[in-house]
Amino acid sequence: MNEIPESVVTEVNRLRDEIQAHNYRYYSLDAPVIPDVEYDRLFARLIELEAAWPSLVIDTSPTQRVGAVPLSRFSTVDHEVPMLSLDNAFSVADMTDFDRRARERLGNITVLTYACEPKMDGIAVNLRYENGVLVRAATRGDGQTGEDITQNVRTIKSVPLVLQGQGYPPLLEVRGEVFMPKAAFAELNRQAEREQTKRFVNPRNAAAGSLRQLDSRITASRKLEIYCYGLGKVSDDGFCSSHLDSLACLSRWGLRVNPYAVPAHGLEACIAYYNDMLARRDQLPYEIDGLVFKVNDFSLQRELGFVSRAPRWAIAYKFPAQEEITQVIDVEFQVGRTGAVTPVARLSPVFVGGVTVSNATLHNMEEIQRLDLHVGDWVTVRRAGDVIPQIVSVLVERRPLEIIRVTLPDLCPVCQAPVVQLEGEAVARCSGGLYCQAQRKEAIKHFASRKAMNIDGLGDKIVDALVDNGWVESVADLYRLTTDQVASLDRMGKKSAANLVGAIDKSRQTRLANFIYALGIREVGEATARTLAKRFRNLDALMQSTAAILQQVPDVGPVVAGHILAFFREPHNVSVIQQLLAEGIHWPEVSDVTTDHPLKDKVFVLTGTLETLSREQAKSQLLALGAIVRDSVSQKTDFVVAGAAAGTKLEQAKRLGVPVLDESRLSEMLKMS
Ligand code: IVH
């Protein structure tokens, strides 16, 4: 064996200390002091030295977090101090009772100081440190006996493998909650979707599933985090006298504690904290299912003691649940603006995430198959934040005898046109186009929306009524409505009718980008509409365009180009556009943005028959690049493009010395950027 040079040992030790300190700043405090590349360099150097001198590798090295050889099963661990649970409060009244009982037991103390902290929605773990080294991590299990998940917990970067600083007891058990941040959960499910594997229903399940992997390399690939909130067995608990003190110590030793842990003097301050945190809930990067209030003083905690499995000195004040169970009464199919036929579950109304939910989108038939959902099934509904309610799972064990399979209708439920589903597409569509009342209504709502024609006051109900009455068949009909007509609608006064007709009139003056967006071409959102307006600068140019030209526009690929072409190929659409223009829809000229294109302001004359492009198409493409296209050749003409059988214009060009381009040369020029 080669003798390990002293300098290597020193460097390895220094690197480990440094990396550990950076880990703490980065993972526990969210306050890194060096850029990632610098950290990566330190890490790479440590790996290099450990590879060169394998006998230097120790368990607590920061490099040893990548996961280990898979286990065949988890061994069990007896908790020296049981891991208890908490009583729940669901209302201010429950909290008032809790506070009163505690104060009474403590000899009618007038005000108690509480430590308030978020109740993390994750998995409880016990971390055992002996002489500052993480020796074991275990799940809560039944509170007395848990499972040894040391290998897995070691992969969580915010769990220190060795404690930092001084003064920690030789035996220190720390309790905390392992959780998966919302963003990591969303990413994990996106990946599951891509790889067609099972999705997790919520971040808590994802954390549990990740932590209970026999192969810790899988755990290592999941973005888990920890917040520590308490102590287990401790050889000497004299290091602190209150809960918040203990959290401060844990933090100093490198353990991660929630920065929202604060003291509150008395019940009212606790309620204020509750309201404050409830308002923040959706903005937090992780899920919390409530708050925990703990009598802060350890001596008072000891005096209060425990009842059965929960302490008398702490309570969990739960937030409104974000998941509930309910029954599917029916599945209906809705038709959207682009004809997408979307299944929607009608639910037995249920209060979840702070609102009553009676519908949930099911997206498409694949989703129904994935969930194995039937009418009559009991389901878990989840509404987190302002996200639309989702059905996350079916409670198969609760399945009633009478259930009905959900099938995609053959005909559109609104217009009875055939429903078609293209190969490889998850979405089924009504083939009725704008003849379908549902699509028509949605198209009109879209046309009127703020980012489109911005017609103030043309709400969904009014659109429905206008279409149902047969007054508005296409968006052009909007501009022919009279105040009297509108005023005759249900619950519509003369004044609001006049306002609406005024708003419609006002929308005649618009912008090209808004108009393009308002047309509702599939997959042409605001941004694409804006780019198209900038590139083409005039509607005719866009309407005459070709797939090749369209695809030169940033963000327009073959699919979007196909949608645009199909839209303008439809005579009905062209007719509606003509009617709209005849009704006086207009926009200011689009400002010149193709400033840096070499063809900008160059004057072209096209003559003869072009082979690959029609003359109109060539013109539209030139206009899109900022060139000017004229009918006759003069001294101001920069180029004449001559196709087959070009006549007098070609002769004139030669006479005036104007450069003449053939079609291939023109194509090259059009490809310049
Ligand atoms: S203190 C004696 N604090 O909630 C019990 N628990 O219902 C001490 N939890 O199993 C628990 N965040 O998994 C405590 N800040 C927090 C918590 C928290 C989440 C979980 C923990 C425990 C369960 C109790």
XYZ file of C-alpha atoms and ligand atoms in Angstrom:
697
model
C 0.000 0.000 0.000
C 1.185 3.426 -0.842
C 1.603 5.717 2.063
C -0.992 8.528 1.751
C 0.822 11.859 1.684
C -0.019 14.105 4.598
C -0.926 16.901 2.189
C -3.667 14.733 0.625
C -5.170 13.906 4.004
C -5.209 17.575 4.908
C -6.760 18.575 1.606
C -9.442 15.887 1.813
C -10.375 16.970 5.327
C -10.452 20.600 4.315
C -12.621 19.859 1.273
C -15.064 17.854 3.368
C -15.399 20.629 5.947
C -15.815 23.229 3.267
C -18.377 21.238 1.282
C -20.315 20.429 4.415
C -20.437 24.107 5.331
C -21.663 24.966 1.826
C -24.248 22.179 1.968
C -25.601 23.679 5.145
C -25.755 27.170 3.640
C -27.323 25.882 0.450
C -29.702 23.128 1.566
C -30.537 24.170 5.103
C -30.393 27.942 5.043
C -31.197 28.522 1.366
C -28.384 31.043 1.421
C -25.408 29.863 -0.617
C -22.259 31.942 -0.457
C -20.471 30.607 -3.522
C -21.707 30.043 -7.064
C -22.669 26.505 -8.083
C -19.645 26.081 -10.363
C -17.288 26.760 -7.498
C -19.093 24.197 -5.355
C -18.940 21.714 -8.225
C -15.183 22.237 -8.454
C -14.682 21.491 -4.755
C -16.851 18.417 -5.078
C -15.057 17.175 -8.170
C -11.701 17.590 -6.457
C -12.867 15.558 -3.461
C -14.131 12.793 -5.736
C -10.808 12.823 -7.552
C -8.786 12.472 -4.357
C -11.063 9.774 -2.940
C -10.772 7.841 -6.197
C -7.000 8.069 -6.054
C -6.870 7.099 -2.369
C -9.887 4.808 -1.766
C -8.847 4.048 1.792
C -9.619 7.685 2.602
C -13.317 7.226 1.823
C -15.473 7.385 4.930
C -19.219 7.064 5.450
C -19.671 10.688 6.396
C -17.955 12.078 3.325
C -20.282 14.350 1.323
C -19.584 12.126 -1.682
C -21.354 9.208 0.024
C -24.919 10.418 -0.579
C -25.603 8.780 -3.884
C -27.360 5.703 -2.606
C -26.084 2.259 -1.782
C -26.647 -1.383 -2.707
C -30.380 -2.192 -2.717
C -31.810 -3.865 0.374
C -34.037 -6.916 0.264
C -36.139 -5.520 3.096
C -35.987 -2.816 5.751
C -34.964 -3.872 9.215
C -36.981 -2.590 12.150
C -35.913 -0.060 14.738
C -37.360 0.355 18.211
C -37.752 3.995 19.150
C -36.191 4.704 22.522
C -38.639 7.564 22.932
C -41.968 6.827 21.219
C -42.939 8.974 18.248
C -46.323 10.322 19.210
C -48.986 12.031 17.225
C -50.878 15.260 17.840
C -54.449 16.094 18.668
C -56.192 18.136 16.024
C -58.051 21.424 16.194
C -60.323 22.473 13.353
C -61.693 25.765 14.615
C -60.990 28.751 16.803
C -63.284 27.133 19.363
C -61.075 24.009 19.429
C -58.005 26.197 19.858
C -59.670 28.168 22.635
C -60.437 24.911 24.472
C -56.893 23.684 24.057
C -55.405 26.916 25.372
C -57.862 27.092 28.301
C -57.222 23.485 29.357
C -53.461 23.964 29.267
C -53.618 27.184 31.278
C -55.961 25.624 33.847
C -53.676 22.639 34.310
C -50.785 24.974 34.888
C -52.571 26.645 37.787
C -54.559 29.190 35.830
C -51.629 30.815 34.177
C -52.953 33.887 32.300
C -50.912 33.816 29.124
C -48.962 30.958 27.590
C -46.184 31.417 25.085
C -46.435 29.045 22.164
C -43.958 28.016 19.536
C -45.859 28.136 16.237
C -44.716 26.299 13.167
C -46.031 24.901 9.898
C -47.232 21.323 9.969
C -45.337 19.804 7.106
C -47.257 17.319 5.004
C -44.649 14.629 4.637
C -43.176 11.660 6.457
C -41.942 11.777 10.049
C -38.406 10.511 10.608
C -36.107 10.061 13.557
C -32.441 10.902 12.967
C -29.979 9.471 15.441
C -26.630 11.236 15.852
C -23.932 9.647 17.987
C -21.028 11.934 18.719
C -22.232 14.137 15.916
C -22.368 11.388 13.269
C -25.624 10.266 11.658
C -25.825 6.597 12.543
C -29.466 5.767 11.887
C -32.637 7.147 10.397
C -35.996 5.517 10.961
C -39.620 6.008 10.005
C -42.269 6.589 12.623
C -43.951 3.246 11.966
C -46.520 2.605 14.696
C -44.789 5.095 16.974
C -42.919 2.377 18.916
C -41.193 0.567 16.079
C -40.248 1.984 12.723
C -38.165 0.950 9.730
C -34.499 1.583 9.215
C -34.226 3.920 6.238
C -30.713 5.168 6.945
C -29.411 4.572 3.423
C -32.281 6.531 1.954
C -32.138 9.444 4.363
C -28.419 9.788 3.777
C -29.214 10.821 0.196
C -31.217 13.860 1.367
C -28.879 16.785 1.049
C -30.399 18.844 3.856
C -29.741 16.042 6.350
C -26.209 16.542 7.715
C -24.146 13.377 7.827
C -22.095 14.975 10.583
C -23.146 17.787 12.866
C -21.255 21.041 12.798
C -20.156 23.298 15.633
C -19.911 22.240 19.244
C -22.021 21.560 22.264
C -24.334 18.915 20.879
C -25.109 16.035 23.240
C -23.184 12.808 22.518
C -26.504 11.123 21.775
C -28.926 13.322 19.922
C -32.107 12.115 18.255
C -33.790 14.679 16.075
C -37.282 14.450 14.657
C -38.352 15.993 11.465
C -40.525 15.705 8.425
C -39.193 14.619 5.058
C -41.180 16.155 2.220
C -41.127 16.750 -1.502
C -41.443 20.383 -2.640
C -44.353 21.143 -4.969
C -42.078 21.817 -7.942
C -40.204 18.526 -7.551
C -43.522 16.703 -7.315
C -44.814 18.316 -10.500
C -41.595 17.453 -12.312
C -41.692 13.849 -11.084
C -45.236 13.446 -12.424
C -44.312 15.039 -15.737
C -41.542 12.495 -16.001
C -43.946 9.676 -15.096
C -46.241 10.868 -17.849
C -43.403 10.930 -20.384
C -42.262 7.463 -19.385
C -45.827 6.203 -19.022
C -45.262 5.068 -15.461
C -47.486 5.543 -12.469
C -48.113 9.067 -11.270
C -48.159 10.029 -7.602
C -51.387 11.485 -6.298
C -49.817 14.166 -4.078
C -46.438 15.353 -2.809
C -46.860 13.434 0.444
C -47.320 10.111 -1.339
C -44.413 10.945 -3.589
C -42.219 11.615 -0.548
C -43.369 8.398 1.124
C -42.838 6.386 -2.034
C -39.380 7.863 -2.510
C -38.347 7.237 1.061
C -39.548 3.652 1.103
C -37.376 2.526 -1.777
C -35.214 -0.497 -1.125
C -32.868 0.914 -3.732
C -31.543 4.126 -2.243
C -30.248 5.239 -5.647
C -33.880 5.879 -6.556
C -34.335 7.942 -3.414
C -31.211 9.881 -4.339
C -32.786 10.823 -7.667
C -35.847 12.341 -5.969
C -35.701 15.863 -4.648
C -36.537 15.349 -0.980
C -36.002 17.871 1.793
C -36.340 17.931 5.560
C -37.459 20.295 8.295
C -36.580 19.279 11.847
C -39.137 20.089 14.531
C -38.249 18.245 17.695
C -36.122 15.903 19.766
C -36.216 12.188 20.519
C -33.810 10.463 22.882
C -31.130 12.892 24.040
C -28.265 12.009 26.393
C -28.408 15.404 28.017
C -31.236 17.828 27.386
C -29.780 20.577 29.482
C -28.637 22.391 26.367
C -31.891 24.293 26.074
C -34.953 25.181 28.088
C -37.606 25.796 25.455
C -38.755 24.448 22.135
C -37.633 27.489 20.148
C -34.258 27.371 21.903
C -33.884 23.770 20.873
C -34.675 24.642 17.251
C -32.027 27.369 17.354
C -29.487 24.822 18.634
C -30.441 22.281 15.963
C -30.007 24.956 13.336
C -26.571 25.867 14.659
C -25.531 22.219 14.470
C -26.443 22.155 10.809
C -29.962 20.742 10.944
C -32.623 22.435 8.880
C -35.499 24.081 10.700
C -38.456 25.904 9.226
C -37.836 29.669 9.145
C -41.545 30.259 9.876
C -41.183 28.857 13.417
C -41.991 31.816 15.699
C -43.199 32.515 19.236
C -46.757 33.741 19.935
C -47.866 35.125 23.278
C -51.364 33.943 23.982
C -54.209 32.529 21.962
C -54.961 35.604 19.892
C -51.436 35.752 18.540
C -51.780 32.074 17.583
C -54.979 32.785 15.658
C -53.312 35.717 13.905
C -50.432 33.417 12.909
C -52.951 30.898 11.601
C -54.662 33.492 9.407
C -51.358 34.793 8.161
C -50.036 31.339 7.244
C -53.321 30.270 5.661
C -53.033 33.271 3.343
C -49.464 32.267 2.470
C -50.217 28.599 2.028
C -50.461 28.588 -1.749
C -47.255 30.567 -2.168
C -45.146 28.235 -0.056
C -42.916 25.952 -2.144
C -44.109 22.918 -0.166
C -47.429 21.657 1.140
C -48.517 22.148 4.708
C -51.715 20.684 6.091
C -51.963 22.975 9.084
C -49.930 24.483 11.880
C -48.541 23.098 15.099
C -48.720 25.092 18.330
C -46.468 23.913 21.149
C -46.171 25.278 24.668
C -42.710 26.734 24.326
C -41.296 26.242 27.798
C -39.905 22.716 28.402
C -40.653 22.753 32.130
C -44.291 23.609 31.386
C -44.352 20.854 28.751
C -43.168 18.358 31.391
C -45.840 19.566 33.783
C -48.548 19.100 31.178
C -47.385 15.654 30.099
C -49.269 13.321 27.769
C -52.686 11.770 27.312
C -52.555 8.382 25.642
C -50.639 8.989 22.418
C -50.534 12.773 22.215
C -48.947 15.535 24.255
C -51.158 17.934 26.218
C -48.723 20.717 25.371
C -49.169 20.700 21.604
C -51.946 20.748 19.052
C -52.216 20.620 15.267
C -54.585 23.275 13.945
C -55.532 21.845 10.572
C -56.120 23.847 7.427
C -59.135 23.079 5.231
C -58.405 19.774 3.521
C -57.113 19.893 -0.050
C -58.346 16.405 -0.686
C -61.775 14.968 -0.123
C -63.737 12.001 -1.302
C -66.974 12.158 -3.202
C -69.006 10.255 -5.762
C -69.130 10.660 -9.536
C -72.760 11.295 -10.470
C -72.208 11.541 -14.194
C -69.617 12.159 -16.860
C -70.608 14.704 -19.485
C -68.784 15.826 -22.587
C -68.119 19.511 -23.206
C -67.217 20.985 -26.561
C -64.592 23.706 -26.570
C -63.712 26.446 -29.046
C -61.514 24.224 -31.144
C -64.006 21.361 -30.995
C -62.122 19.452 -28.318
C -64.599 17.113 -26.686
C -63.627 16.996 -23.031
C -65.092 14.675 -20.419
C -66.167 16.453 -17.247
C -67.099 14.625 -14.067
C -70.219 15.830 -12.296
C -69.618 15.221 -8.623
C -71.696 15.041 -5.549
C -70.810 18.525 -4.144
C -67.934 18.439 -1.687
C -66.073 21.129 0.282
C -62.390 20.918 -0.566
C -59.500 23.394 -0.543
C -61.860 26.095 0.729
C -64.580 25.874 -1.955
C -67.473 23.612 -2.898
C -66.539 21.512 -5.887
C -69.136 19.834 -8.072
C -67.249 19.424 -11.370
C -63.786 18.227 -12.276
C -62.237 18.020 -15.699
C -61.076 14.595 -16.789
C -59.001 15.979 -19.699
C -59.484 13.095 -22.141
C -60.427 9.451 -22.477
C -56.899 8.305 -21.677
C -57.189 9.944 -18.295
C -60.433 8.070 -17.633
C -58.729 4.809 -18.527
C -55.704 5.655 -16.417
C -57.931 6.302 -13.412
C -60.230 3.381 -14.279
C -63.108 5.740 -13.570
C -66.803 4.858 -13.904
C -69.982 6.758 -13.215
C -70.910 5.832 -9.648
C -67.325 5.488 -8.437
C -66.029 7.109 -5.266
C -63.056 9.315 -6.014
C -60.473 11.477 -4.285
C -60.786 15.066 -5.400
C -57.904 17.392 -4.899
C -57.923 21.158 -5.100
C -54.597 22.693 -4.140
C -54.314 26.459 -4.299
C -56.069 28.036 -7.209
C -55.490 24.993 -9.373
C -58.641 23.568 -10.946
C -60.035 20.553 -9.105
C -58.557 17.238 -10.143
C -59.662 13.679 -9.615
C -56.537 11.966 -8.378
C -57.727 8.439 -7.784
C -60.651 6.069 -7.681
C -61.411 4.276 -4.417
C -61.739 0.852 -5.986
C -62.448 -0.839 -2.667
C -65.526 1.382 -2.302
C -66.835 0.621 -5.763
C -70.615 0.154 -5.754
C -72.236 -2.760 -7.577
C -73.922 -0.489 -10.067
C -71.384 1.444 -12.067
C -71.458 2.657 -15.637
C -68.515 2.577 -18.010
C -67.659 5.905 -19.662
C -67.512 5.887 -23.451
C -66.647 8.600 -25.907
C -69.809 9.621 -27.768
C -69.803 8.993 -31.536
C -71.656 12.220 -32.176
C -71.101 15.688 -30.799
C -73.537 16.194 -27.907
C -74.271 19.701 -29.200
C -74.432 19.529 -33.000
C -74.501 15.783 -33.662
C -71.573 15.963 -36.091
C -69.270 12.944 -35.844
C -66.650 13.046 -33.111
C -63.230 12.174 -34.474
C -60.056 11.188 -32.758
C -56.895 11.271 -34.817
C -54.237 8.573 -34.463
C -51.843 9.408 -31.710
C -53.907 12.327 -30.395
C -55.355 12.160 -26.920
C -58.014 14.731 -27.724
C -61.246 13.849 -29.535
C -62.895 16.593 -31.576
C -66.313 17.492 -32.875
C -66.067 17.727 -36.655
C -68.903 20.271 -36.864
C -66.600 23.301 -36.965
C -68.357 26.618 -36.619
C -71.651 24.979 -37.485
C -71.520 23.475 -34.015
C -73.266 25.844 -31.625
C -70.867 25.000 -28.826
C -67.820 25.792 -30.925
C -69.516 28.893 -32.243
C -70.309 30.158 -28.765
C -66.783 29.511 -27.598
C -65.348 31.147 -30.719
C -67.437 34.252 -30.055
C -66.408 34.350 -26.387
C -62.804 34.079 -27.443
C -63.234 36.777 -30.097
C -64.680 39.140 -27.493
C -62.114 38.359 -24.791
C -59.818 41.002 -23.403
C -56.668 39.997 -25.225
C -58.578 39.591 -28.491
C -61.132 42.261 -29.515
C -61.645 43.335 -25.923
C -65.412 43.811 -26.063
C -66.339 44.959 -22.612
C -69.526 43.483 -21.198
C -69.972 40.648 -23.698
C -70.058 37.930 -21.064
C -70.632 34.212 -21.485
C -74.346 34.336 -20.635
C -75.035 37.068 -23.192
C -73.139 35.195 -25.908
C -75.150 32.055 -25.133
C -78.392 34.026 -25.390
C -77.372 35.776 -28.627
C -76.509 32.466 -30.256
C -79.564 30.651 -28.871
C -81.801 33.413 -30.244
C -80.232 32.956 -33.642
C -79.078 36.576 -33.797
C -75.398 35.858 -33.873
C -74.167 33.069 -36.093
C -70.701 34.374 -36.714
C -68.627 37.038 -35.014
C -69.464 39.422 -37.851
C -73.105 39.408 -36.724
C -72.037 41.070 -33.474
C -71.459 44.277 -35.424
C -75.020 44.243 -36.742
C -76.757 44.030 -33.376
C -79.020 46.915 -32.447
C -79.508 48.369 -28.998
C -83.193 47.432 -29.090
C -82.374 43.839 -29.888
C -79.852 43.569 -27.075
C -82.190 45.345 -24.666
C -84.839 42.699 -25.276
C -82.609 40.012 -23.768
C -83.486 38.732 -20.328
C -82.295 40.932 -17.495
C -80.756 43.479 -19.845
C -81.594 47.158 -19.320
C -81.610 49.779 -22.026
C -78.524 51.390 -20.534
C -76.400 48.245 -20.448
C -77.623 47.301 -23.915
C -76.422 50.674 -25.192
C -73.118 50.193 -23.371
C -72.612 46.803 -24.955
C -73.413 48.013 -28.459
C -71.023 50.915 -27.790
C -68.291 48.505 -26.694
C -68.807 46.415 -29.823
C -68.565 49.546 -31.917
C -65.414 50.621 -30.147
C -63.782 47.278 -30.900
C -63.906 48.112 -34.620
C -60.674 49.881 -34.017
C -58.157 47.257 -33.065
C -54.651 46.002 -33.807
C -53.640 43.415 -36.336
C -52.175 41.159 -33.629
C -55.410 41.279 -31.626
C -57.421 40.552 -34.739
C -55.287 37.548 -35.689
C -55.532 36.226 -32.150
C -59.309 36.862 -32.090
C -59.798 34.634 -35.138
C -59.152 31.697 -32.847
C -56.840 29.741 -35.133
C -55.773 26.574 -33.371
C -52.546 26.941 -31.432
C -52.186 30.578 -32.393
C -52.002 32.222 -28.993
C -51.357 35.857 -28.255
C -47.610 35.578 -28.643
C -47.777 33.799 -31.991
C -50.425 36.263 -33.187
C -48.106 39.102 -32.287
C -45.190 37.571 -34.174
C -47.360 36.892 -37.194
C -48.579 40.499 -37.187
C -45.028 41.771 -36.988
C -43.755 39.510 -39.730
C -46.608 39.893 -42.202
C -47.747 43.392 -41.300
C -50.839 42.945 -43.387
C -53.664 40.473 -43.240
C -53.642 39.656 -46.958
C -50.012 38.666 -46.788
C -50.797 36.261 -43.959
C -53.831 34.842 -45.737
C -51.847 34.203 -48.924
C -48.946 32.615 -47.147
C -47.568 29.096 -47.597
C -46.300 26.482 -45.194
C -42.712 27.274 -46.131
C -43.140 30.969 -45.497
C -45.004 30.468 -42.253
C -42.366 28.177 -40.911
C -39.781 30.882 -41.225
C -41.659 32.755 -38.525
C -40.179 32.118 -35.084
C -42.269 29.650 -33.030
C -44.225 28.459 -36.051
C -43.559 24.821 -36.832
C -45.275 22.530 -39.307
C -48.233 21.900 -36.994
C -49.085 25.533 -36.346
C -48.442 26.383 -39.991
C -50.874 23.611 -40.912
C -53.543 25.062 -38.608
C -53.109 28.533 -40.096
C -53.345 27.266 -43.674
C -56.369 25.130 -42.877
C -58.068 28.086 -41.257
C -57.685 30.355 -44.271
C -58.559 27.552 -46.663
C -62.002 27.309 -45.108
C -64.327 29.514 -47.230
C -66.561 30.206 -44.254
C -63.654 31.754 -42.344
C -62.623 33.898 -45.290
C -66.179 35.086 -45.696
C -66.432 36.044 -42.009
C -63.159 37.973 -42.290
C -64.472 39.822 -45.330
C -67.674 40.652 -43.497
C -65.715 41.918 -40.501
C -63.612 44.179 -42.703
C -66.767 45.384 -44.414
C -68.199 46.170 -40.981
C -65.311 48.546 -40.494
C -62.828 46.564 -38.410
C -59.518 48.313 -38.917
C -56.103 48.656 -37.360
C -53.170 50.998 -37.616
C -50.361 49.940 -39.877
C -48.034 47.610 -38.071
C -44.876 49.424 -37.175
C -41.809 48.374 -38.980
C -39.948 45.805 -37.003
C -38.015 43.912 -39.595
C -35.433 46.659 -39.401
C -32.467 44.423 -39.719
C -33.572 42.289 -42.642
C -31.471 42.955 -45.748
C -34.582 43.107 -47.936
C -36.238 45.756 -45.856
C -37.392 48.690 -48.025
C -36.041 47.064 -51.177
C -38.431 47.611 -54.076
C -39.390 44.486 -56.023
C -41.389 43.962 -59.182
C -42.611 40.454 -59.966
C -43.227 39.357 -63.524
C -43.846 36.171 -65.463
C -44.947 32.817 -64.052
C -43.106 31.554 -61.020
C -42.900 27.827 -60.562
C -42.704 27.019 -56.876
C -44.518 30.061 -55.530
C -47.487 31.891 -56.928
C -46.861 35.561 -57.473
C -49.206 36.344 -54.555
C -47.213 34.073 -52.290
C -43.904 35.564 -53.303
C -45.366 38.981 -52.671
C -46.638 38.051 -49.230
C -43.282 36.661 -48.260
C -41.463 39.763 -49.448
C -43.888 41.997 -47.578
C -43.345 39.934 -44.480
C -39.666 40.758 -44.595
C -40.283 44.458 -45.000
C -39.732 44.673 -48.757
C -41.943 46.775 -51.031
C -43.652 45.188 -54.015
C -44.663 47.405 -56.944
C -46.492 46.738 -60.201
C -44.264 48.682 -62.565
C -40.555 48.979 -63.091
C -38.894 52.333 -62.571
C -35.519 53.710 -61.651
C -36.447 53.189 -58.022
C -36.899 49.447 -58.517
C -34.178 47.435 -56.801
C -34.965 44.007 -58.256
C -37.152 42.484 -60.886
C -38.049 38.857 -60.331
C -38.699 37.238 -63.700
C -40.473 33.922 -64.124
C -41.297 32.095 -67.318
C -42.773 34.108 -70.178
C -41.822 37.442 -68.632
C -42.567 40.264 -71.049
C -42.246 44.024 -71.111
C -41.293 44.440 -67.462
C -38.231 42.307 -68.006
C -37.236 44.355 -71.019
C -37.738 47.541 -69.077
C -35.566 46.243 -66.267
C -32.777 45.461 -68.690
C -33.080 48.876 -70.228
C -32.871 50.631 -66.832
C -30.106 48.355 -65.586
C -32.235 46.942 -62.750
C -30.898 43.597 -61.504
C -33.053 40.677 -62.623
C -33.475 37.642 -60.388
C -34.709 34.216 -61.305
C -36.845 32.222 -58.941
C -34.048 30.272 -57.286
C -32.167 33.487 -56.571
C -35.325 34.924 -55.037
C -35.688 31.851 -52.794
C -32.148 32.284 -51.591
C -32.779 35.908 -50.792
C -35.924 35.019 -48.884
C -33.942 32.633 -46.756
C -31.487 35.318 -45.677
C -31.998 36.452 -42.146
S -44.527 17.852 16.528
C -45.313 14.666 20.071
N -44.219 19.481 14.569
O -47.432 15.630 12.330
C -45.589 14.872 18.630
N -45.141 17.365 14.086
O -49.725 14.443 13.948
C -44.671 15.879 18.076
N -45.624 17.019 11.706
O -46.091 12.554 13.219
C -44.984 16.203 16.682
N -44.927 18.969 11.014
O -45.145 13.717 11.195
C -44.648 18.268 14.920
N -43.845 21.072 12.920
C -44.262 19.853 13.272
C -44.765 18.933 12.348
C -45.208 17.692 12.787
C -45.438 17.815 10.653
C -46.230 15.672 11.651
C -45.373 14.618 12.249
C -46.198 13.936 13.288
C -47.580 14.384 12.942
C -48.378 14.517 14.217
